[in-house]
Coordinates of C-alpha atoms in Angstrom, one line a residue:
M28 CA -2.1 -17.7 -4.8
N29 CA -2.2 -20.2 -7.7
H30 CA 0.3 -18.3 -9.8
S31 CA 3.5 -16.4 -9.3
T32 CA 3.7 -12.7 -10.0
R33 CA 7.3 -11.7 -9.6
S34 CA 6.8 -8.2 -8.2
L35 CA 3.6 -9.0 -6.5
R36 CA 4.1 -12.4 -4.8
W37 CA 1.6 -11.9 -2.1
L38 CA 2.1 -14.9 0.2
T39 CA 5.0 -17.0 -0.9
P40 CA 7.6 -15.3 -3.0
T41 CA 9.5 -17.7 -5.3
I42 CA 12.7 -17.3 -3.3
R43 CA 10.9 -18.5 -0.2
R44 CA 9.3 -21.5 -2.0
E45 CA 12.7 -22.3 -3.5
R46 CA 14.2 -22.6 -0.1
N47 CA 11.5 -24.9 1.1
E48 CA 12.0 -27.1 -2.0
W49 CA 15.7 -27.3 -1.3
E50 CA 15.0 -28.5 2.3
S51 CA 12.7 -31.2 1.0
F52 CA 15.2 -32.1 -1.7
C53 CA 18.0 -32.5 0.8
A54 CA 15.8 -34.6 3.1
R55 CA 15.6 -37.3 0.4
V56 CA 19.3 -37.6 -0.4
N57 CA 19.4 -41.3 0.7
D58 CA 15.9 -42.1 -0.4
G59 CA 16.0 -44.8 -3.1
E60 CA 18.5 -46.0 -5.7
P61 CA 20.5 -43.4 -7.6
L62 CA 19.5 -42.8 -11.2
P63 CA 21.9 -43.8 -14.0
R64 CA 23.6 -41.0 -15.9
N65 CA 22.0 -41.9 -19.2
A66 CA 18.4 -41.8 -17.8
A67 CA 16.1 -39.9 -20.2
I68 CA 14.5 -37.7 -17.5
L69 CA 17.9 -36.8 -16.1
S70 CA 19.1 -35.8 -19.5
A71 CA 16.1 -33.5 -19.9
L72 CA 16.9 -31.8 -16.6
Q73 CA 20.6 -31.4 -17.6
D74 CA 19.6 -29.8 -20.9
Q75 CA 17.3 -27.4 -19.0
F76 CA 20.0 -26.5 -16.6
R77 CA 22.5 -25.8 -19.3
E78 CA 20.1 -23.5 -21.1
L79 CA 19.3 -21.6 -17.9
D80 CA 22.9 -21.3 -17.1
Q81 CA 23.7 -19.9 -20.5
Q82 CA 20.8 -17.4 -20.3
N83 CA 22.1 -16.2 -16.9
R84 CA 25.6 -15.7 -18.3
E85 CA 24.3 -13.6 -21.2
L86 CA 22.2 -11.4 -19.0
K87 CA 24.1 -8.2 -18.4
I88 CA 22.6 -6.0 -15.7
P89 CA 23.9 -2.4 -15.2
A90 CA 25.5 -1.6 -11.9
L91 CA 22.9 1.1 -11.2
Q92 CA 20.2 -1.6 -11.0
Q93 CA 21.1 -2.7 -7.5
E94 CA 17.9 -4.6 -6.7
L95 CA 18.2 -6.6 -10.0
K96 CA 21.8 -7.3 -9.3
Q97 CA 20.8 -8.9 -6.0
L98 CA 18.2 -11.0 -7.7
Q99 CA 20.7 -12.2 -10.2
A100 CA 23.0 -13.1 -7.3
R101 CA 20.2 -15.3 -6.0
V102 CA 19.9 -17.0 -9.3
N103 CA 23.7 -17.6 -9.4
V104 CA 23.5 -19.3 -6.0
I105 CA 20.7 -21.6 -7.1
L106 CA 22.5 -22.6 -10.3
Q107 CA 25.7 -23.3 -8.3
R108 CA 23.7 -25.7 -6.2
C109 CA 22.1 -27.4 -9.2
R110 CA 25.5 -27.7 -10.8
L111 CA 26.5 -30.3 -8.2
Y112 CA 23.8 -32.6 -9.6
L113 CA 23.3 -31.6 -13.2
D114 CA 26.6 -30.5 -14.6
A115 CA 28.6 -32.7 -17.0
T116 CA 31.1 -33.2 -14.1
A117 CA 28.5 -33.7 -11.4
V118 CA 29.8 -35.0 -8.1
R119 CA 26.5 -36.0 -6.6
T120 CA 23.8 -38.5 -7.7
L121 CA 20.1 -38.1 -7.9
S122 CA 17.3 -40.4 -6.9
A123 CA 13.8 -40.6 -8.5
S124 CA 12.2 -39.1 -5.4
Q125 CA 14.3 -35.9 -5.7
L126 CA 13.5 -35.2 -9.4
P127 CA 10.1 -33.4 -8.8
Y128 CA 11.8 -30.9 -6.4
L129 CA 14.7 -30.2 -8.7
T130 CA 12.3 -29.7 -11.6
R131 CA 10.4 -27.1 -9.6
I132 CA 13.6 -25.4 -8.5
L133 CA 14.6 -25.0 -12.2
D134 CA 11.2 -23.6 -13.0
F135 CA 11.8 -21.0 -10.2
V136 CA 15.0 -20.0 -11.9
Q137 CA 13.3 -19.6 -15.2
T138 CA 10.7 -17.3 -13.5
E139 CA 13.5 -15.2 -12.0
L140 CA 15.3 -14.8 -15.4
V141 CA 12.1 -13.9 -17.2
Y142 CA 11.4 -11.2 -14.6
L143 CA 14.9 -9.8 -14.8
R144 CA 14.6 -9.4 -18.6
Q145 CA 11.2 -7.8 -18.1
Q146 CA 12.6 -5.2 -15.7
L147 CA 15.5 -4.4 -18.0
L148 CA 13.0 -3.9 -20.8
L149 CA 10.9 -1.8 -18.5
S150 CA 13.9 0.5 -17.7
Q151 CA 14.5 1.0 -21.5
T152 CA 10.9 1.9 -22.3
T153 CA 10.7 4.1 -19.3
V154 CA 13.7 6.2 -20.3
H155 CA 12.2 6.4 -23.8
Y156 CA 8.9 7.7 -22.5
L157 CA 10.5 10.1 -20.0
K158 CA 12.4 11.9 -22.8
Q159 CA 9.1 12.4 -24.6
L160 CA 7.2 13.4 -21.5
V161 CA 9.8 16.0 -20.5
L162 CA 9.7 17.5 -24.0
A163 CA 5.9 17.5 -24.2
A164 CA 5.6 19.2 -20.8
E165 CA 7.7 22.2 -21.8
D166 CA 4.7 23.9 -23.5
I167 CA 2.8 23.9 -20.2
W168 CA 5.4 26.3 -18.9
T169 CA 5.7 28.6 -21.9
Q170 CA 2.1 29.0 -23.2
S171 CA -1.1 30.0 -21.6
Y172 CA -2.9 27.5 -23.8
C173 CA -1.1 24.2 -24.3
N174 CA -1.9 21.9 -27.2
P175 CA -2.2 18.3 -25.8
N176 CA -1.2 16.5 -29.0
Y177 CA 2.3 15.6 -27.8
L178 CA 0.9 14.2 -24.5
L179 CA -1.9 12.4 -26.3
N180 CA 0.6 10.8 -28.7
L181 CA 2.6 9.6 -25.7
I182 CA -0.6 8.1 -24.2
R183 CA -1.3 6.3 -27.4
K184 CA 2.2 4.9 -27.5
I185 CA 1.9 3.6 -23.9
K186 CA -1.4 2.0 -24.7
H187 CA 0.0 0.3 -27.8
D188 CA 3.1 -1.0 -25.9
D189 CA 1.2 -2.0 -22.7
A190 CA -1.7 -3.7 -24.4
H191 CA 0.0 -7.1 -24.3
L192 CA 1.0 -6.9 -20.6
D193 CA -1.0 -9.2 -18.5
D194 CA 1.0 -8.9 -15.3
P195 CA 1.4 -5.8 -13.0
G196 CA 5.0 -6.9 -12.3
Q197 CA 5.8 -6.0 -15.9
L198 CA 5.0 -2.3 -15.5
L199 CA 5.6 -1.5 -11.8
F200 CA 9.1 -0.6 -10.8
L201 CA 10.9 -3.0 -8.5
S202 CA 12.9 -0.1 -7.1
L203 CA 12.0 3.5 -7.9
R204 CA 15.4 4.7 -6.6
D205 CA 17.3 2.4 -9.1
M206 CA 15.0 3.5 -11.9
E207 CA 15.7 7.1 -11.1
A208 CA 19.5 6.5 -11.2
V209 CA 19.2 4.9 -14.6
A210 CA 17.1 7.8 -15.9
R211 CA 19.5 10.4 -14.6
E212 CA 22.4 8.7 -16.4
Q213 CA 20.7 9.4 -19.7
I214 CA 18.5 12.4 -19.1
A215 CA 20.0 15.6 -17.6
H216 CA 17.0 17.0 -15.8
P217 CA 17.1 18.0 -12.1
D218 CA 13.4 17.0 -11.5
I219 CA 13.3 13.7 -13.4
L220 CA 11.8 11.9 -10.4
I221 CA 8.6 14.0 -10.7
Y222 CA 8.1 12.8 -14.2
L223 CA 9.1 9.2 -13.3
R224 CA 6.4 9.0 -10.6
G225 CA 3.9 10.4 -13.0
L226 CA 4.8 7.9 -15.7
E227 CA 4.3 4.9 -13.3
V228 CA 0.9 6.3 -12.2
A229 CA -0.2 6.7 -15.8
R230 CA 0.8 3.1 -16.8
C231 CA -0.9 1.7 -13.7
S232 CA -4.1 3.6 -14.5
Y233 CA -4.1 2.1 -17.9
Y234 CA -3.5 -1.4 -16.6
V235 CA -6.4 -1.1 -14.2
S236 CA -8.6 0.4 -16.9
R237 CA -8.0 -2.7 -19.0
Q238 CA -9.0 -5.0 -16.2
I239 CA -12.0 -3.0 -14.9
P240 CA -14.6 -2.0 -17.6
A241 CA -16.0 0.9 -15.4
W242 CA -12.6 2.7 -15.7
R243 CA -12.3 2.6 -19.5
D244 CA -14.4 5.8 -20.2
S245 CA -12.0 7.9 -18.0
C246 CA -8.8 6.1 -19.1
D247 CA -7.3 9.1 -21.1
L248 CA -8.2 11.5 -18.3
L249 CA -6.6 9.3 -15.6
M250 CA -3.4 8.8 -17.7
M251 CA -3.1 12.5 -18.5
A252 CA -3.6 13.4 -14.8
G253 CA -1.3 10.6 -13.7
M254 CA 1.6 11.8 -15.9
L255 CA 1.2 15.4 -14.6
H256 CA -0.2 15.0 -11.1
D257 CA 3.1 16.1 -9.4
L258 CA 4.0 18.9 -11.7
G259 CA 3.2 21.4 -9.0
W260 CA 6.4 20.4 -7.3
L261 CA 8.2 22.3 -10.0
M262 CA 6.6 25.6 -9.0
L263 CA 7.7 25.4 -5.3
N264 CA 10.4 27.5 -3.9
P265 CA 13.6 25.8 -5.1
Q266 CA 15.0 25.8 -1.5
L267 CA 16.3 22.2 -1.1
A268 CA 15.9 20.0 2.0
K269 CA 18.0 17.0 2.6
K270 CA 16.3 13.6 2.9
A271 CA 16.7 11.4 5.9
D272 CA 19.5 9.4 4.3
G273 CA 21.4 12.5 3.5
R274 CA 22.3 11.4 0.0
E275 CA 19.8 13.2 -2.1
N276 CA 17.8 16.4 -2.1
Q277 CA 14.2 17.1 -2.7
R278 CA 11.9 20.2 -2.8
N279 CA 10.2 21.0 0.4
D280 CA 6.4 21.1 0.5
E281 CA 5.6 21.4 4.2
R282 CA 2.3 23.1 3.6
G283 CA 1.1 20.6 0.9
E284 CA 0.8 23.2 -1.8
H285 CA 1.9 21.2 -4.8
P286 CA -1.6 19.8 -5.8
I287 CA -3.0 23.3 -6.0
L288 CA 0.0 24.7 -7.9
G289 CA -0.2 21.8 -10.3
A290 CA -3.9 22.3 -10.9
A291 CA -3.3 26.0 -11.6
L292 CA -0.4 25.2 -14.0
L293 CA -2.6 22.7 -16.0
G294 CA -5.6 25.1 -16.3
G295 CA -4.7 25.8 -19.9
L296 CA -4.4 22.2 -21.1
R297 CA -7.5 21.6 -23.2
G298 CA -8.6 19.5 -26.2
F299 CA -9.0 15.9 -25.0
P300 CA -11.8 13.9 -23.5
G301 CA -12.4 14.9 -19.8
D302 CA -10.2 18.0 -20.0
S303 CA -12.6 19.9 -17.8
Y304 CA -11.9 17.5 -14.9
L305 CA -8.1 17.6 -15.2
S306 CA -7.4 20.5 -12.8
E307 CA -9.9 19.0 -10.3
V308 CA -8.3 15.6 -10.3
V309 CA -4.7 16.9 -10.0
A310 CA -5.8 19.3 -7.1
Q311 CA -7.5 16.4 -5.2
H312 CA -5.1 13.5 -5.7
H313 CA -4.0 13.7 -2.0
E314 CA -7.5 14.3 -0.5
R315 CA -9.2 11.6 1.5
L316 CA -12.8 10.8 2.2
D317 CA -12.6 11.4 6.0
G318 CA -11.1 14.9 5.5
T319 CA -7.5 14.0 6.6
G320 CA -6.0 14.6 3.2
Y321 CA -4.5 17.8 1.9
P322 CA -4.4 20.6 0.8
R323 CA -8.0 21.5 1.4
R324 CA -9.1 18.6 3.7
L325 CA -12.1 17.9 1.5
H326 CA -14.7 15.3 2.6
T327 CA -16.8 12.6 0.8
Y328 CA -19.3 14.7 -1.1
H329 CA -16.6 17.1 -2.4
L330 CA -14.6 14.3 -4.2
G331 CA -15.6 13.1 -7.6
E332 CA -15.3 9.7 -9.0
H333 CA -12.1 10.5 -11.0
S334 CA -10.4 12.1 -8.0
R335 CA -11.2 9.0 -5.9
R336 CA -9.6 6.7 -8.4
M337 CA -6.5 8.9 -8.9
G338 CA -6.1 9.2 -5.1
V339 CA -6.2 5.4 -4.5
I340 CA -3.6 4.7 -7.3
C341 CA -1.3 7.5 -6.1
R342 CA -1.5 6.3 -2.5
Y343 CA -0.8 2.6 -3.4
L344 CA 2.3 3.5 -5.5
E345 CA 3.4 6.0 -2.8
L346 CA 3.4 3.2 -0.2
K347 CA 5.1 0.7 -2.6
N348 CA 7.9 3.1 -3.4
D349 CA 8.5 4.5 0.0
R350 CA 9.8 1.9 2.5
R351 CA 10.0 4.3 5.4
E352 CA 6.2 4.4 6.1
L353 CA 5.7 0.6 5.8
T354 CA 8.8 -0.2 7.9
A355 CA 8.2 2.5 10.5
D356 CA 11.5 4.2 9.6
G357 CA 13.4 0.9 9.8
I358 CA 12.0 -0.4 13.1
R359 CA 10.3 -3.2 11.2
T360 CA 12.1 -4.9 8.3
C361 CA 10.7 -7.1 5.6
D362 CA 11.8 -8.7 2.3
G363 CA 11.9 -6.2 -0.5
E364 CA 9.7 -8.4 -2.6
E365 CA 7.0 -8.2 0.0
L366 CA 6.6 -4.4 -0.1
A367 CA 4.0 -4.6 -2.9
F368 CA 1.7 -6.7 -0.6
G369 CA 2.6 -4.5 2.4
A370 CA 1.4 -1.4 0.4
A371 CA -1.8 -3.1 -0.6
L372 CA -2.5 -4.2 3.0
Q373 CA -1.9 -0.7 4.3
L374 CA -4.2 0.7 1.7
Y375 CA -6.8 -1.9 2.6
R376 CA -6.6 -0.9 6.3
E377 CA -6.9 2.8 5.5
T378 CA -9.9 2.0 3.4
L379 CA -11.6 0.2 6.3
Q380 CA -11.0 3.3 8.3
G381 CA -12.9 5.4 5.8
E382 CA -10.0 7.2 4.2
W383 CA -10.5 5.8 0.6
D384 CA -13.4 4.7 -1.5
A385 CA -14.0 1.0 -0.7
K386 CA -15.3 0.3 -4.2
V387 CA -12.4 1.9 -6.0
S388 CA -9.8 0.2 -3.7
E389 CA -11.4 -3.2 -4.3
Q390 CA -11.3 -2.5 -8.1
L391 CA -7.6 -1.8 -7.8
F392 CA -6.9 -4.9 -5.8
L393 CA -8.9 -7.1 -8.3
A394 CA -7.0 -5.6 -11.2
L395 CA -3.6 -6.5 -9.5
D396 CA -4.7 -10.0 -8.6
K397 CA -8.1 -11.7 -8.5
Q398 CA -7.4 -13.3 -5.2
L399 CA -5.8 -10.3 -3.5
P400 CA -9.0 -8.9 -1.7
E401 CA -9.4 -12.3 0.0
E402 CA -5.7 -12.5 1.0
L403 CA -5.8 -8.9 2.3
H404 CA -8.9 -9.8 4.4
E405 CA -7.2 -12.8 5.9
A406 CA -3.9 -10.9 6.6
D407 CA -5.8 -8.1 8.3
R408 CA -7.9 -10.6 10.3
H409 CA -4.7 -12.2 11.7
N410 CA -3.2 -8.8 12.3
D411 CA 0.0 -9.5 10.3
P412 CA 2.0 -6.5 9.4
F413 CA 2.7 -8.0 6.0
S414 CA 1.6 -11.4 4.5
L415 CA 3.3 -13.7 6.9
K416 CA 4.8 -13.2 10.3
R417 CA 8.2 -14.6 9.2
F418 CA 8.7 -11.4 7.2
Q419 CA 8.5 -9.4 10.4
S420 CA 11.4 -8.7 12.8
Y421 CA 11.8 -6.1 15.4
R422 CA 14.8 -4.3 16.7
P423 CA 15.6 -5.0 20.4
D424 CA 15.0 -1.9 22.5
A425 CA 14.5 -1.1 26.2
A426 CA 10.8 -2.1 26.0
H427 CA 11.8 -5.7 25.1
T428 CA 14.4 -6.2 27.9
E429 CA 13.5 -8.4 30.8
L430 CA 12.1 -6.5 33.8
A431 CA 14.3 -6.2 36.9
S432 CA 13.2 -8.1 40.0
P433 CA 11.3 -6.0 42.6
H434 CA 13.1 -4.6 45.7
F435 CA 10.7 -6.4 48.0
S436 CA 9.5 -10.0 48.4
L437 CA 6.3 -11.7 49.6
D438 CA 8.2 -14.6 51.2
P439 CA 7.4 -15.1 55.0
E440 CA 11.2 -14.9 55.7
S441 CA 11.4 -11.4 54.4
R442 CA 8.8 -10.1 56.8
L443 CA 11.2 -11.0 59.8
K444 CA 13.9 -8.7 58.4
D445 CA 14.0 -5.0 59.1
S446 CA 11.7 -2.8 57.1
V447 CA 13.0 -0.6 54.4
T448 CA 12.5 2.5 56.5
D449 CA 14.9 1.2 59.2
H450 CA 17.8 1.7 56.8
Q451 CA 16.9 5.3 55.7
T452 CA 19.4 7.9 56.8
E453 CA 18.3 10.8 58.9
I454 CA 18.3 14.2 57.3

């Protein structure tokens, strides 16, 4: 990749590249004469370091944003290392051959800080949108015919605010769990996660529509269906089932009924472009082309173009936000920053197996990053679980232990000894 997308660093996340730069930097400690303290280039680096250090001190991240807190801790470690060379009371000297590496390291820190501010802004706008979405969806429950004006106004606000975003990392959640915790602190709603997932699908649909001209005619429909695609969960039996981690509860949908229930609930929502397709798209957002989806196990000719697009987006975000499927319930671990690529790679492989529309999947990948289809092809060709094998580690288990030696030997000396049957006890 030629550029660095904070949430979608496909091959070389900045933190990985930063470590490589530090190794090269330390390898040139005694390479050349040390620079004088009043050198112009050194003064520029010191000014940049002081500015970044000040920005980091002023950045206040809430305790609920655990993933962002970890990223800020990384920034603190990098700045502490740079302090040894660039602080006013620096204890170590620099040579001319080390300056390019240190410059790139400071650029990495700048990228990290920009992303942290973007995610904080994303959390604020998300809570603002969630309040409006919950309020606008109340009419769906209380009226047989629902006026879509509130929802259309919310869609227009999202379009206006997201029109300047040119990076998918600015609208995709780094951690859905942290975003849910922030939202619950300000919105007292038991099913806020359902609206949160819908909001991310809607914003991702709009982002893809901006990048792919073929999607623009159905943009409003996809955003409306995305915001409300999981509304059927609210109609399920409120019997709660504990998650695997035992910390939270979720509604149980063992029979996969929520798409049909959501479609029935949205049958009275009319008055916007493409409204006749809304129930169909919501009912089919979990269907797959090979008939392995649910709830009706529809095949290729039953799925329309809008349903295929919604299904691909929902599947990608489902993989990105749920680490259990990508990591095989913890058997395989990876860097959290690599999950976005792992989700794209899994979707790519499912597309090759005929589960998703190949054209729609490629359009999504191109919208996320122009070089992503090529990188996915190379990663799949090398059979890497994620982008690089260094992100892969397995738990030791019985299958990985060394096999015990056999109870017999083929050496000539062993043939002179008594056979195994000579030592058997008589019954």
